[in-house]
XYZ file of C-alpha atoms in Angstrom:
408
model
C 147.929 117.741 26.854
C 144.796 117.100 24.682
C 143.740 117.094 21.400
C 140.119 118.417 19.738
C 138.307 116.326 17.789
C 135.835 117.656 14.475
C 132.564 118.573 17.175
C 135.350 120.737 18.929
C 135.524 118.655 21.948
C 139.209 118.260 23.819
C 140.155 114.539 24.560
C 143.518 113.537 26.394
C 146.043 112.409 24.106
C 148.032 109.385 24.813
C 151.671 109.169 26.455
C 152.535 107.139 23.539
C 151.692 109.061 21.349
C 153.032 112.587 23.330
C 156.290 110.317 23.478
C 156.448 110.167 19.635
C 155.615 114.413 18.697
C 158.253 115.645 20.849
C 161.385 115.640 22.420
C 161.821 114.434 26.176
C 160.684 116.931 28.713
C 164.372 118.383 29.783
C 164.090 118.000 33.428
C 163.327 114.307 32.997
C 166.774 114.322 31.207
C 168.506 116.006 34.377
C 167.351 113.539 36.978
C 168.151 110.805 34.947
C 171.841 111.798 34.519
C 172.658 113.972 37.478
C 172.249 112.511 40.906
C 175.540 110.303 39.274
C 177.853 112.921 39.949
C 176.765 113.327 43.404
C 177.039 109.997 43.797
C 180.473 109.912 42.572
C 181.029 113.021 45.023
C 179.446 112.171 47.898
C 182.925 109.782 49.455
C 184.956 112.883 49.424
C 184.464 113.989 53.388
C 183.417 110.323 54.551
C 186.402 108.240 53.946
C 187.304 107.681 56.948
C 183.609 106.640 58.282
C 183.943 104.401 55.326
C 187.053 102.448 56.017
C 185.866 102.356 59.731
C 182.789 100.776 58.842
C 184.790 98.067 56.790
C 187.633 97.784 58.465
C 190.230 99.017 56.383
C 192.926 101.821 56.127
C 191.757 105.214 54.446
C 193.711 104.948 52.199
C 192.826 101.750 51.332
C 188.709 103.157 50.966
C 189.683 105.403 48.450
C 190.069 102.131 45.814
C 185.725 103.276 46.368
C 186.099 106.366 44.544
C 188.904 104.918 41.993
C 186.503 101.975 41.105
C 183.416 104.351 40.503
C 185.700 106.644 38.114
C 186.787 103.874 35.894
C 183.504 102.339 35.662
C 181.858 105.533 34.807
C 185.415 106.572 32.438
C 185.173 102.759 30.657
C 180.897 102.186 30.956
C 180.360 105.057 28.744
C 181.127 104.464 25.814
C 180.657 100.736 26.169
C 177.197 101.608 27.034
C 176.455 104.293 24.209
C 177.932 101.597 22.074
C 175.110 99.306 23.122
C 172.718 101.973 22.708
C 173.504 102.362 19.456
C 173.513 98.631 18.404
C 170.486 97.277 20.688
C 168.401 100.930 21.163
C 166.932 102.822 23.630
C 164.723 100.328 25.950
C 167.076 97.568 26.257
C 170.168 99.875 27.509
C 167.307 101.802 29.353
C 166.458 98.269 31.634
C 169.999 97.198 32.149
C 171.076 100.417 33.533
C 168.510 101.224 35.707
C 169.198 97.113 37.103
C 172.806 97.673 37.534
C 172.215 100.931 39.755
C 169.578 99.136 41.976
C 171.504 96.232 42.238
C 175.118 98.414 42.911
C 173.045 100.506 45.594
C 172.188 97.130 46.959
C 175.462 95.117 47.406
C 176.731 98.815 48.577
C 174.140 98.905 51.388
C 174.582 96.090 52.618
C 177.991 95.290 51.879
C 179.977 93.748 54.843
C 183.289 93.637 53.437
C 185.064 96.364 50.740
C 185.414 94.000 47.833
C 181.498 93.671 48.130
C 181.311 97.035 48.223
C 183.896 97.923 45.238
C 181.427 95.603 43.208
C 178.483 97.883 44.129
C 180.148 100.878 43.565
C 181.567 99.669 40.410
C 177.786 98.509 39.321
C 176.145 102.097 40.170
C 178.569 103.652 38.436
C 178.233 101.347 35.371
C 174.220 101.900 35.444
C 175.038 105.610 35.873
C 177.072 105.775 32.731
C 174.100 104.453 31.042
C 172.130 106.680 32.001
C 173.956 109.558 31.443
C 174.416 107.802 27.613
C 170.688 108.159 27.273
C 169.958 111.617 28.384
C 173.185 112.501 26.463
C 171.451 110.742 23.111
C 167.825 112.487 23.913
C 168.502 115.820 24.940
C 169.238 117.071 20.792
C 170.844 120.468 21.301
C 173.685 122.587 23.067
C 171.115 124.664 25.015
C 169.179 121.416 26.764
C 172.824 119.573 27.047
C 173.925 122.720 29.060
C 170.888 122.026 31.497
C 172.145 118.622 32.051
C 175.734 119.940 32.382
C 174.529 122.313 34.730
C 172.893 119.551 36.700
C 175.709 117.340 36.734
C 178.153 120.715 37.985
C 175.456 121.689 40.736
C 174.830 117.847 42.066
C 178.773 117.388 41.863
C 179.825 120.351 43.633
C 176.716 119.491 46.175
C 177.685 115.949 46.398
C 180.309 116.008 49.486
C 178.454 118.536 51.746
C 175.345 116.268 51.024
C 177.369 112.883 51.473
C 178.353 113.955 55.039
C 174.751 115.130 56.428
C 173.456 111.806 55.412
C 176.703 110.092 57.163
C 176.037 112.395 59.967
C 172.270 111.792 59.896
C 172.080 108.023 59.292
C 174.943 106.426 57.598
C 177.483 106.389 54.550
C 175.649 103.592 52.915
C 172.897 105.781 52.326
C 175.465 108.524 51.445
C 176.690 106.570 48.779
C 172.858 105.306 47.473
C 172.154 108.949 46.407
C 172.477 108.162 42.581
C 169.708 105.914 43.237
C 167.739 108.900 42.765
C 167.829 108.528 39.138
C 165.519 105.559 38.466
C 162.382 107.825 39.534
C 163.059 108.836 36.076
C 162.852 105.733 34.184
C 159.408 105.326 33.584
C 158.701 108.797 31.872
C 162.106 108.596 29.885
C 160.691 105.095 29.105
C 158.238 106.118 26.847
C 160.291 107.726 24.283
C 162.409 104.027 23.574
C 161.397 104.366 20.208
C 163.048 107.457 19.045
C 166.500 105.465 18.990
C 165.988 101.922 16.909
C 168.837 99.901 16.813
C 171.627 99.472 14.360
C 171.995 97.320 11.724
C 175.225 94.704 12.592
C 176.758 93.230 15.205
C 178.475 94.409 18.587
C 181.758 94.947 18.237
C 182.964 92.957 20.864
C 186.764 92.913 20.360
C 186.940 96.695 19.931
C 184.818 97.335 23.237
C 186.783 95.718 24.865
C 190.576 96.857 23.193
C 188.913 100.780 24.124
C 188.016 99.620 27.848
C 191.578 98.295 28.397
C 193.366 101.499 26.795
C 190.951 103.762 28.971
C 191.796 101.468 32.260
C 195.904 101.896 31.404
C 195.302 105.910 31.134
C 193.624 106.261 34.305
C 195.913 104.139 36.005
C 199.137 106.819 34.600
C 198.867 108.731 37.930
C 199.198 106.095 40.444
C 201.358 103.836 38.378
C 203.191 105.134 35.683
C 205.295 103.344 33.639
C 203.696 100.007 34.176
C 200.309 102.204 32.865
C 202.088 104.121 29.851
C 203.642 100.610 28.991
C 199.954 99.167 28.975
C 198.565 102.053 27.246
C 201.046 101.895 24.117
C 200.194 98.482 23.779
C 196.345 98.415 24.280
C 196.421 101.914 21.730
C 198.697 99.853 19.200
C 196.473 96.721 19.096
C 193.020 99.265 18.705
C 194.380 100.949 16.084
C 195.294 97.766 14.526
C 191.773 96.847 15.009
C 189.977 100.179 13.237
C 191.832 99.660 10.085
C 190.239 96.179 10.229
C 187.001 97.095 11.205
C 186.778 100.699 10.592
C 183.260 100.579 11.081
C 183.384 99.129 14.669
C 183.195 99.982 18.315
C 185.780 102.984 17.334
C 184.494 104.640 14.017
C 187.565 105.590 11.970
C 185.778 108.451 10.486
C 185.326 110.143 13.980
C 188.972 109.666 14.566
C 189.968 111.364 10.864
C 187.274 113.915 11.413
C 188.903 117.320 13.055
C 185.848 118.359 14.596
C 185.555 115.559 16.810
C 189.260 115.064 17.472
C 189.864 118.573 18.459
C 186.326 118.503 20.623
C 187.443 115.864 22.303
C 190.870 116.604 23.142
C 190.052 120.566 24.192
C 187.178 118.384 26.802
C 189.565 116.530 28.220
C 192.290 119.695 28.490
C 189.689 121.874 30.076
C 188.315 118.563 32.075
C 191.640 117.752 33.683
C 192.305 121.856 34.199
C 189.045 121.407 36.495
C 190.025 118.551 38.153
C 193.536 119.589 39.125
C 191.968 122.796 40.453
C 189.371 121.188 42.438
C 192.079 119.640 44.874
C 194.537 122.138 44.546
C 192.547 125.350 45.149
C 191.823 123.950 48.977
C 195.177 123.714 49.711
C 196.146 126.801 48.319
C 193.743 128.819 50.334
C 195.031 127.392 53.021
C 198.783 127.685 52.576
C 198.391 131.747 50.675
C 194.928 133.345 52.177
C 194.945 131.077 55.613
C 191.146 130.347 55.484
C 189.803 127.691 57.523
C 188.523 124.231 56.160
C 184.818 125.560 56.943
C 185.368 128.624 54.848
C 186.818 126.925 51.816
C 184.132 124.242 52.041
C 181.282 127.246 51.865
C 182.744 129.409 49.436
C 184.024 126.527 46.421
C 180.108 125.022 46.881
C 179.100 128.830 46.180
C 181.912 129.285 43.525
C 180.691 125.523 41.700
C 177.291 126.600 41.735
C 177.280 130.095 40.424
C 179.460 128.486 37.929
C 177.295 125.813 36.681
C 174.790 127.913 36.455
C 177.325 130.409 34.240
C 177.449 127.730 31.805
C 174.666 126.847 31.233
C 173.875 130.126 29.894
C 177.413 129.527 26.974
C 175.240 126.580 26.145
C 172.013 128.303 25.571
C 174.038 130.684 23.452
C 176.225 128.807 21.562
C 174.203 128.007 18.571
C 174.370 131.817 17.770
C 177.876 132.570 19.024
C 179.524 129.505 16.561
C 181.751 126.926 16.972
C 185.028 128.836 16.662
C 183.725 131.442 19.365
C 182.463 129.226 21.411
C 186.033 127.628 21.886
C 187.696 131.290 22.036
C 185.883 131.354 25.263
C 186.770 127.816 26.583
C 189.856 128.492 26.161
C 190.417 131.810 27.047
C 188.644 131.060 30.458
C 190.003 127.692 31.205
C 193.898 129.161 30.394
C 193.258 132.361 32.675
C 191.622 129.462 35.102
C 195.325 127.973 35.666
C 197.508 130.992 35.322
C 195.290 132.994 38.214
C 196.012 129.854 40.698
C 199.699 129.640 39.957
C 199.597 133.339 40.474
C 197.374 134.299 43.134
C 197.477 134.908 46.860
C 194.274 136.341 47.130
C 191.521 134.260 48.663
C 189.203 135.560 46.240
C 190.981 135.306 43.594
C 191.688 131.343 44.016
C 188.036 131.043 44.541
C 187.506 133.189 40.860
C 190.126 130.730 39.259
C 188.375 127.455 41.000
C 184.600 128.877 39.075
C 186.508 129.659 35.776
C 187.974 126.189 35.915
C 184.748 124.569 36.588
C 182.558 127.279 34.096
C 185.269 126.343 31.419
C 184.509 122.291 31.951
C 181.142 122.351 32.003
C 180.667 124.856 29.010
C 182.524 122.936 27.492
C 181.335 119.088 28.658
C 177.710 120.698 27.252
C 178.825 122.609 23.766
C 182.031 120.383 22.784
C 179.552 117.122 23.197
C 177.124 118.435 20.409
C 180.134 119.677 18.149
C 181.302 116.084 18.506
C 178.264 114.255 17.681
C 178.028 116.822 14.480
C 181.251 115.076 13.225
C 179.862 112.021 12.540
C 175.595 109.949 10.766
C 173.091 109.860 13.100
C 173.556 106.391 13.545
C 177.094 106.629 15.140
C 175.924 109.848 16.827
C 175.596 107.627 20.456
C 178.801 106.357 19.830
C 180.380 109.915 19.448
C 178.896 110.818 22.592
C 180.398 108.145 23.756
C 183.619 108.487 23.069
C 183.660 112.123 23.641
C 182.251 111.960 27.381
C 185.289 108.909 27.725
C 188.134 111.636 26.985
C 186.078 114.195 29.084
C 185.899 111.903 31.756
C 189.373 110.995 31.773
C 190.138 114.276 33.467
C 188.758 113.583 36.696
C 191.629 110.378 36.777
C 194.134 112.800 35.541
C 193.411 116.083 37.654
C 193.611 114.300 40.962
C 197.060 112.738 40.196
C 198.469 116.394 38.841
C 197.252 117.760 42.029
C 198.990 115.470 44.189
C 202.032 115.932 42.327
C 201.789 119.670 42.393
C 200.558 120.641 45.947
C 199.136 117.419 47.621
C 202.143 115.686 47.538
């Protein structure tokens, strides 16, 4: 880009000073955030290379995909939280460390707990990231492209997981959110469109909000110890909002019924995806009889015309409204569940699988912006936040309601 001076010459303008006219370029956004959910993906079909590798049980590798889920379910918010107190740059370099040095103790990781660590770190850096693009992108219609990323990358992520297993090795399976960092240095130069906050970090609410998170996505796997854990972790943070009702946990986004209800109806539709994700295999199966190969081709298919879908409700939304925007969520993500329960046809499982997913990531990109319109700009990373925490919390809850319906 240049600029033209008074004898009508063009000169190059600076990257600084590009950085401060404009928003970031979108698809800098999308790489930043989206090779995280195909990192998150990418165990699915390689668990039992995995536990080889280590020397554990299968069922003992999957504690790889619970630790990346809780990192990315707790980081998030901890990290927009940081974002909002310490700004862009500083969240910016410990993020992009903690997935470098995650990819690193996963690579070369001898033993699981090493590797738990790195997966744990990734994810942690990831959630970062996905704070920051979150924070920049600035509307429904360039959220929906980094929705849309996250739904294509994450429905991509186990196909791609087992061609690199096949074609060199899990490790570099599970180093694919690695990707992200080429991103850095252009998203870099817009650190100062998000100063910091005035105050200090709420410490003791971070941490209340990351051991209430922990208890609820530990409800499907242990359940009364969990719900037990839960009241008491929810008791003691709600203590600590009426003290400190400007903290980690803004009480005005939990009185405000625009946030409340966007972030309950994300985590609804979220866990509606989740459930259908593992349950729609099986259900082919069992009903239509198709083969693993077939379900494997047609869901990818399904997931990606389906991201795509909603990216589209995003670029829309601003005109359609708020109210009509959830008319559709809903309406989708309810006909979603009642076609599985329902159907027998092949096709027809495979329709309810692409609502279920069109429904979460309409509503991961539109609900997000409704939620950070409930609140100042200053708490606006902190709604994000919190919002992408109850969204999140779906892919802890969907898995467990699968195995209890049809995995089981």
């Amino acid at each position: 880009m240049s600029t033209v001076t008074a004898l009508g010459k063009a000169v190059p303008r600076p990257a600084a000073a590009r950085a401060r006219s404009g928003q970031v370029p979108i698809g800098w956004l999308a790489l930043l955030a989206a090779p995280v959910a195909a990192g998150a993906n990418a165990p699915v079909l390689i668990l039992p290379d995995m536990a080889r590798s280590l020397g554990v049980a299968t069922a003992t590798a999957t504690w790889l995909v619970t630790a990346f889920a809780w990192a990315m379910a707790a980081g998030t918010p901890l990290l927009a939280g940081l974002l909002r107190r310490r700004g862009l740059a500083p969240v910016l370099r410990l993020s992009t460390g903690l997935v470098l040095g995650g990819t690193a103790l996963v690579t070369a990781a001898p033993w699981l707990p090493v590797a738990l660590a790195g997966r744990a770190a990734q994810s942690l850096g990831g959630a970062g990231l996905v704070a920051i693009a979150m924070n920049l992108a600035g509307n429904a219609r360039r959220m929906g492209v980094i929705s849309s990323g996250f739904g294509v990358l994450g429905a991509a992520g186990p196909l791609l997981g087992a061609t690199l297993t096949d074609a060199v090795s899990w490790r570099l399976a599970l180093a694919v959110s690695a990707v992200a960092v080429v991103a850095v240095p252009a998203v870099a130069r817009y650190a100062g469109q998000t100063p910091p906050a005035q105050g200090r970090f709420d410490t003791r609410g971070a941490t209340l909000l990351i051991a209430l998170a922990t208890t609820l996505i530990l409800l499907p796997t242990a359940p009364l110890p969990a719900l037990a854990g839960a009241l008491v972790a929810a008791a003691l943070l709600a203590a600590h909002v009426r003290r400190r009702p400007e903290g980690f946990v803004p009480a005005r986004l939990l009185r405000s019924p625009l946030f409340v209800t966007s972030a309950v109806l994300g985590a609804a539709l979220s866990t509606s995806y989740f459930t259908l994700l593992f349950t729609v295999p099986r259900l082919l199966q069992d009903r239509a009889g198709w083969t693993t190969g077939t379900i494997g081709t047609g869901q990818l298919v399904t997931l990606l015309i389906a991201s795509a879908a909603s990216w589209l409700l995003a670029a829309g939304s601003a005109r359609m409204g708020r109210a009509a925007v959830r008319a559709v969520l809903i309406t989708v993500g309810v006909t979603a569940a009642v076609t599985a329960a329902l159907a027998t046809s092949g096709a027809l499982l495979l329709l309810a699988a692409g609502a279920a997913a069109f429904a979460a990531t309409g509503a991961n990109a539109t609900l997000s912006v409704q939620a950070a319109a409930a609140t100042t700009d200053a708490q606006r990373p902190t709604a994000i936040g919190l919002f992408a925490l109850s969204y999140q919390l779906g892919g802890a809850f969907g898995p467990g309601l699968a195995t209890l319906l049809v995995l089981g």
